[in-house]
């Protein structure tokens, strides 16, 4: 069971990412589709976490959906807050997703299936435009981030066992290095620095923040 023994929200801010924000014209559905269709050369900033335990055991394959919702006021990112009783990442802000099952034909299928199970998002509303590099979590998962454009209107229904809340954050906020904080904590595996992205009453950190940093770098190069 991977539970935290500290409060990441109470840690002081070491520094900020500080990179310039991606301008709104580069966050449109058309530009996003083109970026994934013609990816640039780039290097993920974070691909492996060693926050909770060393990477000394086999990883479990998983996938998440990074759902970019096309709102009239600008694109948003659809996120969930996990329920407090779960074994992994309890209470944290997460993308909809989960472990790969033997009947899943691909990581895309895993991400779409999990999104429908967790938040009731029907896959007919999701246009998958690509994936980001695998992200290995300190809790033992090898995660494929699947990026999709979501067209409203759509209905959502949270799985009350796994999801405490569903909410949206403006994509422009998340794609701005000035909103990316670095904080440091002591873990059993040593002293580690990680990113957090507080937004209103939501505290985004851990694997979710790490994958968002990679999305940010992928879109800004």
Short mmCIF file of C-alpha atoms in Angstrom, two decimals:
data_model
loop_
_atom_site.label_atom_id
_atom_site.label_comp_id
_atom_site.label_asym_id
_atom_site.label_seq_id
_atom_site.Cartn_x
_atom_site.Cartn_y
_atom_site.Cartn_z
CA UNK A 1 0.00 0.00 0.00
CA UNK A 2 1.52 3.34 -1.06
CA UNK A 3 0.32 6.04 1.31
CA UNK A 4 2.00 9.33 2.09
CA UNK A 5 3.49 10.16 5.45
CA UNK A 6 3.62 13.90 4.84
CA UNK A 7 1.41 16.69 3.55
CA UNK A 8 2.75 17.94 0.20
CA UNK A 9 0.59 21.06 0.45
CA UNK A 10 2.42 22.15 3.59
CA UNK A 11 5.86 22.09 1.97
CA UNK A 12 7.47 25.41 1.01
CA UNK A 13 7.89 26.35 -2.65
CA UNK A 14 11.53 25.89 -3.71
CA UNK A 15 11.21 27.57 -7.10
CA UNK A 16 9.03 27.87 -10.18
CA UNK A 17 9.34 26.27 -13.58
CA UNK A 18 9.06 29.80 -14.86
CA UNK A 19 8.84 29.12 -18.59
CA UNK A 20 6.68 31.38 -20.74
CA UNK A 21 3.07 30.36 -21.17
CA UNK A 22 1.94 28.65 -24.35
CA UNK A 23 -0.22 31.21 -26.14
CA UNK A 24 -3.93 30.42 -26.64
CA UNK A 25 -3.57 30.22 -30.41
CA UNK A 26 -1.31 27.17 -29.91
CA UNK A 27 -3.87 25.37 -27.76
CA UNK A 28 -6.66 25.12 -30.34
CA UNK A 29 -7.91 21.72 -31.47
CA UNK A 30 -6.46 22.23 -34.95
CA UNK A 31 -2.99 23.06 -33.68
CA UNK A 32 -3.05 20.25 -31.12
CA UNK A 33 -3.99 17.72 -33.81
CA UNK A 34 -1.16 18.94 -36.03
CA UNK A 35 1.38 18.78 -33.20
CA UNK A 36 0.62 15.14 -32.47
CA UNK A 37 0.44 14.29 -36.17
CA UNK A 38 3.85 15.92 -36.72
CA UNK A 39 5.67 15.60 -33.38
CA UNK A 40 8.86 17.60 -32.83
CA UNK A 41 12.11 16.25 -31.45
CA UNK A 42 11.97 16.61 -27.70
CA UNK A 43 12.97 14.91 -24.45
CA UNK A 44 10.54 14.22 -21.61
CA UNK A 45 11.47 16.07 -18.44
CA UNK A 46 10.15 13.32 -16.18
CA UNK A 47 9.71 9.68 -17.11
CA UNK A 48 10.41 7.83 -13.84
CA UNK A 49 9.38 8.69 -10.29
CA UNK A 50 11.24 7.35 -7.28
CA UNK A 51 9.07 9.03 -4.70
CA UNK A 52 7.60 6.13 -2.76
CA UNK A 53 9.89 3.17 -3.41
CA UNK A 54 12.84 2.21 -5.64
CA UNK A 55 12.11 0.87 -9.10
CA UNK A 56 13.24 -2.65 -8.21
CA UNK A 57 10.09 -4.61 -9.01
CA UNK A 58 8.16 -5.24 -12.25
CA UNK A 59 5.85 -2.41 -13.26
CA UNK A 60 2.13 -2.79 -13.93
CA UNK A 61 0.97 -1.50 -17.30
CA UNK A 62 -1.66 1.24 -17.17
CA UNK A 63 -3.03 4.12 -19.23
CA UNK A 64 -4.74 7.42 -18.52
CA UNK A 65 -6.79 9.73 -20.67
CA UNK A 66 -5.72 13.38 -20.85
CA UNK A 67 -9.10 14.83 -21.91
CA UNK A 68 -8.91 18.32 -23.45
CA UNK A 69 -12.44 19.71 -23.53
CA UNK A 70 -13.28 22.21 -26.25
CA UNK A 71 -15.21 24.90 -24.38
CA UNK A 72 -16.35 28.15 -26.02
CA UNK A 73 -14.36 30.09 -23.42
CA UNK A 74 -11.21 28.11 -24.19
CA UNK A 75 -9.99 24.54 -23.81
CA UNK A 76 -10.02 22.93 -20.38
CA UNK A 77 -8.52 19.79 -18.93
CA UNK A 78 -10.88 17.30 -17.31
CA UNK A 79 -9.53 15.90 -14.04
CA UNK A 80 -10.73 13.81 -11.12
CA UNK A 81 -10.08 13.70 -7.41
CA UNK A 82 -9.67 10.13 -6.21
CA UNK A 83 -11.50 8.88 -3.15
CA UNK A 84 -9.59 8.79 0.12
CA UNK A 85 -9.79 5.03 0.74
CA UNK A 86 -7.98 3.82 -2.40
CA UNK A 87 -4.68 1.98 -2.06
CA UNK A 88 -2.82 3.97 -4.73
CA UNK A 89 -2.80 7.78 -4.98
CA UNK A 90 -5.68 8.10 -2.51
CA UNK A 91 -7.27 11.54 -2.49
CA UNK A 92 -5.00 12.84 -5.23
CA UNK A 93 -5.88 14.70 -8.42
CA UNK A 94 -5.66 12.31 -11.34
CA UNK A 95 -6.52 11.78 -14.96
CA UNK A 96 -9.18 9.13 -15.54
CA UNK A 97 -7.42 5.84 -16.14
CA UNK A 98 -6.15 2.64 -14.62
CA UNK A 99 -4.34 -0.61 -15.09
CA UNK A 100 -4.38 -2.49 -18.38
CA UNK A 101 -6.56 -5.58 -18.48
CA UNK A 102 -5.79 -8.66 -20.56
CA UNK A 103 -8.75 -7.94 -22.83
CA UNK A 104 -7.57 -4.42 -23.70
CA UNK A 105 -6.21 -4.35 -27.24
CA UNK A 106 -4.08 -1.23 -26.68
CA UNK A 107 -3.30 1.55 -24.18
CA UNK A 108 -5.82 3.72 -26.02
CA UNK A 109 -8.51 1.13 -25.35
CA UNK A 110 -7.49 0.99 -21.68
CA UNK A 111 -7.69 4.77 -21.32
CA UNK A 112 -11.08 5.04 -23.03
CA UNK A 113 -12.52 2.10 -21.10
CA UNK A 114 -11.30 3.43 -17.76
CA UNK A 115 -12.62 6.93 -18.51
CA UNK A 116 -16.05 5.50 -19.23
CA UNK A 117 -15.97 3.34 -16.09
CA UNK A 118 -14.67 6.07 -13.77
CA UNK A 119 -16.46 9.19 -14.98
CA UNK A 120 -19.04 7.96 -17.49
CA UNK A 121 -17.35 9.64 -20.47
CA UNK A 122 -18.58 7.86 -23.58
CA UNK A 123 -15.76 7.23 -26.03
CA UNK A 124 -17.85 8.62 -28.90
CA UNK A 125 -17.14 12.07 -27.49
CA UNK A 126 -13.35 11.52 -27.50
CA UNK A 127 -11.08 12.09 -30.48
CA UNK A 128 -7.74 10.48 -29.64
CA UNK A 129 -4.95 12.58 -31.16
CA UNK A 130 -1.89 10.83 -29.80
CA UNK A 131 0.10 9.66 -26.81
CA UNK A 132 2.96 10.97 -24.69
CA UNK A 133 5.95 8.89 -23.57
CA UNK A 134 5.45 6.29 -20.88
CA UNK A 135 5.50 7.62 -17.32
CA UNK A 136 6.61 5.26 -14.55
CA UNK A 137 5.17 6.06 -11.13
CA UNK A 138 6.75 5.49 -7.76
CA UNK A 139 3.77 3.29 -6.90
CA UNK A 140 4.72 0.76 -9.55
CA UNK A 141 2.80 1.62 -12.73
CA UNK A 142 4.05 2.16 -16.27
CA UNK A 143 1.47 4.65 -17.57
CA UNK A 144 0.75 5.56 -21.18
CA UNK A 145 -0.78 9.07 -21.31
CA UNK A 146 -3.40 9.11 -24.10
CA UNK A 147 -4.36 12.61 -25.26
CA UNK A 148 -7.86 13.18 -26.54
CA UNK A 149 -10.03 16.10 -27.63
CA UNK A 150 -13.47 15.99 -26.04
CA UNK A 151 -16.39 17.69 -27.73
CA UNK A 152 -19.34 18.89 -25.62
CA UNK A 153 -22.09 18.30 -24.88
CA UNK A 154 -21.48 15.13 -22.90
CA UNK A 155 -22.73 13.62 -19.67
CA UNK A 156 -20.54 12.44 -16.81
CA UNK A 157 -21.25 10.18 -13.86
CA UNK A 158 -18.56 9.49 -11.28
CA UNK A 159 -17.90 5.98 -10.00
CA UNK A 160 -18.40 6.75 -6.31
CA UNK A 161 -15.94 4.05 -5.23
CA UNK A 162 -13.00 5.58 -7.12
CA UNK A 163 -13.90 9.21 -7.88
CA UNK A 164 -14.78 11.82 -5.29
CA UNK A 165 -15.10 14.72 -7.75
CA UNK A 166 -14.85 15.61 -11.43
CA UNK A 167 -13.74 19.12 -12.42
CA UNK A 168 -12.10 21.14 -15.19
CA UNK A 169 -9.07 23.44 -15.19
CA UNK A 170 -8.31 25.93 -18.00
CA UNK A 171 -5.62 24.39 -20.21
CA UNK A 172 -3.95 27.80 -20.54
CA UNK A 173 -3.40 27.88 -16.76
CA UNK A 174 -1.70 24.50 -16.77
CA UNK A 175 0.40 25.29 -19.84
CA UNK A 176 2.15 28.21 -18.09
CA UNK A 177 5.48 27.57 -16.39
CA UNK A 178 4.80 30.31 -13.87
CA UNK A 179 2.14 28.05 -12.33
CA UNK A 180 4.50 25.07 -11.97
CA UNK A 181 5.99 25.00 -8.47
CA UNK A 182 8.86 22.82 -7.28
CA UNK A 183 8.70 21.41 -3.76
CA UNK A 184 10.98 18.96 -1.95
CA UNK A 185 10.33 16.18 0.56
CA UNK A 186 12.21 13.35 2.24
CA UNK A 187 11.14 9.87 1.15
CA UNK A 188 12.39 6.42 2.09
CA UNK A 189 14.24 6.48 -1.20
CA UNK A 190 15.87 9.84 -0.45
CA UNK A 191 15.27 13.53 -0.88
CA UNK A 192 13.11 14.25 -3.95
CA UNK A 193 11.94 17.39 -5.70
CA UNK A 194 8.65 17.28 -7.59
CA UNK A 195 6.21 19.63 -9.33
CA UNK A 196 2.90 20.88 -8.00
CA UNK A 197 0.29 23.01 -9.78
CA UNK A 198 -2.21 24.45 -7.30
CA UNK A 199 -5.42 25.71 -8.90
CA UNK A 200 -8.11 27.26 -6.70
CA UNK A 201 -8.89 24.57 -4.09
CA UNK A 202 -7.27 21.78 -6.09
CA UNK A 203 -3.71 20.62 -5.47
CA UNK A 204 -2.26 18.92 -8.55
CA UNK A 205 1.00 17.09 -7.95
CA UNK A 206 2.75 13.74 -8.34
CA UNK A 207 2.29 11.74 -11.52
CA UNK A 208 -0.44 14.05 -12.82
CA UNK A 209 1.79 17.12 -12.54
CA UNK A 210 4.70 15.18 -14.04
CA UNK A 211 2.67 14.19 -17.10
CA UNK A 212 1.40 17.76 -17.43
CA UNK A 213 5.00 19.01 -17.45
CA UNK A 214 5.73 16.61 -20.28
CA UNK A 215 2.65 17.78 -22.20
CA UNK A 216 3.81 21.36 -21.63
CA UNK A 217 7.28 20.67 -23.06
CA UNK A 218 5.84 18.69 -25.98
CA UNK A 219 3.61 21.61 -26.96
CA UNK A 220 6.11 24.41 -26.39
CA UNK A 221 9.12 23.19 -28.44
#
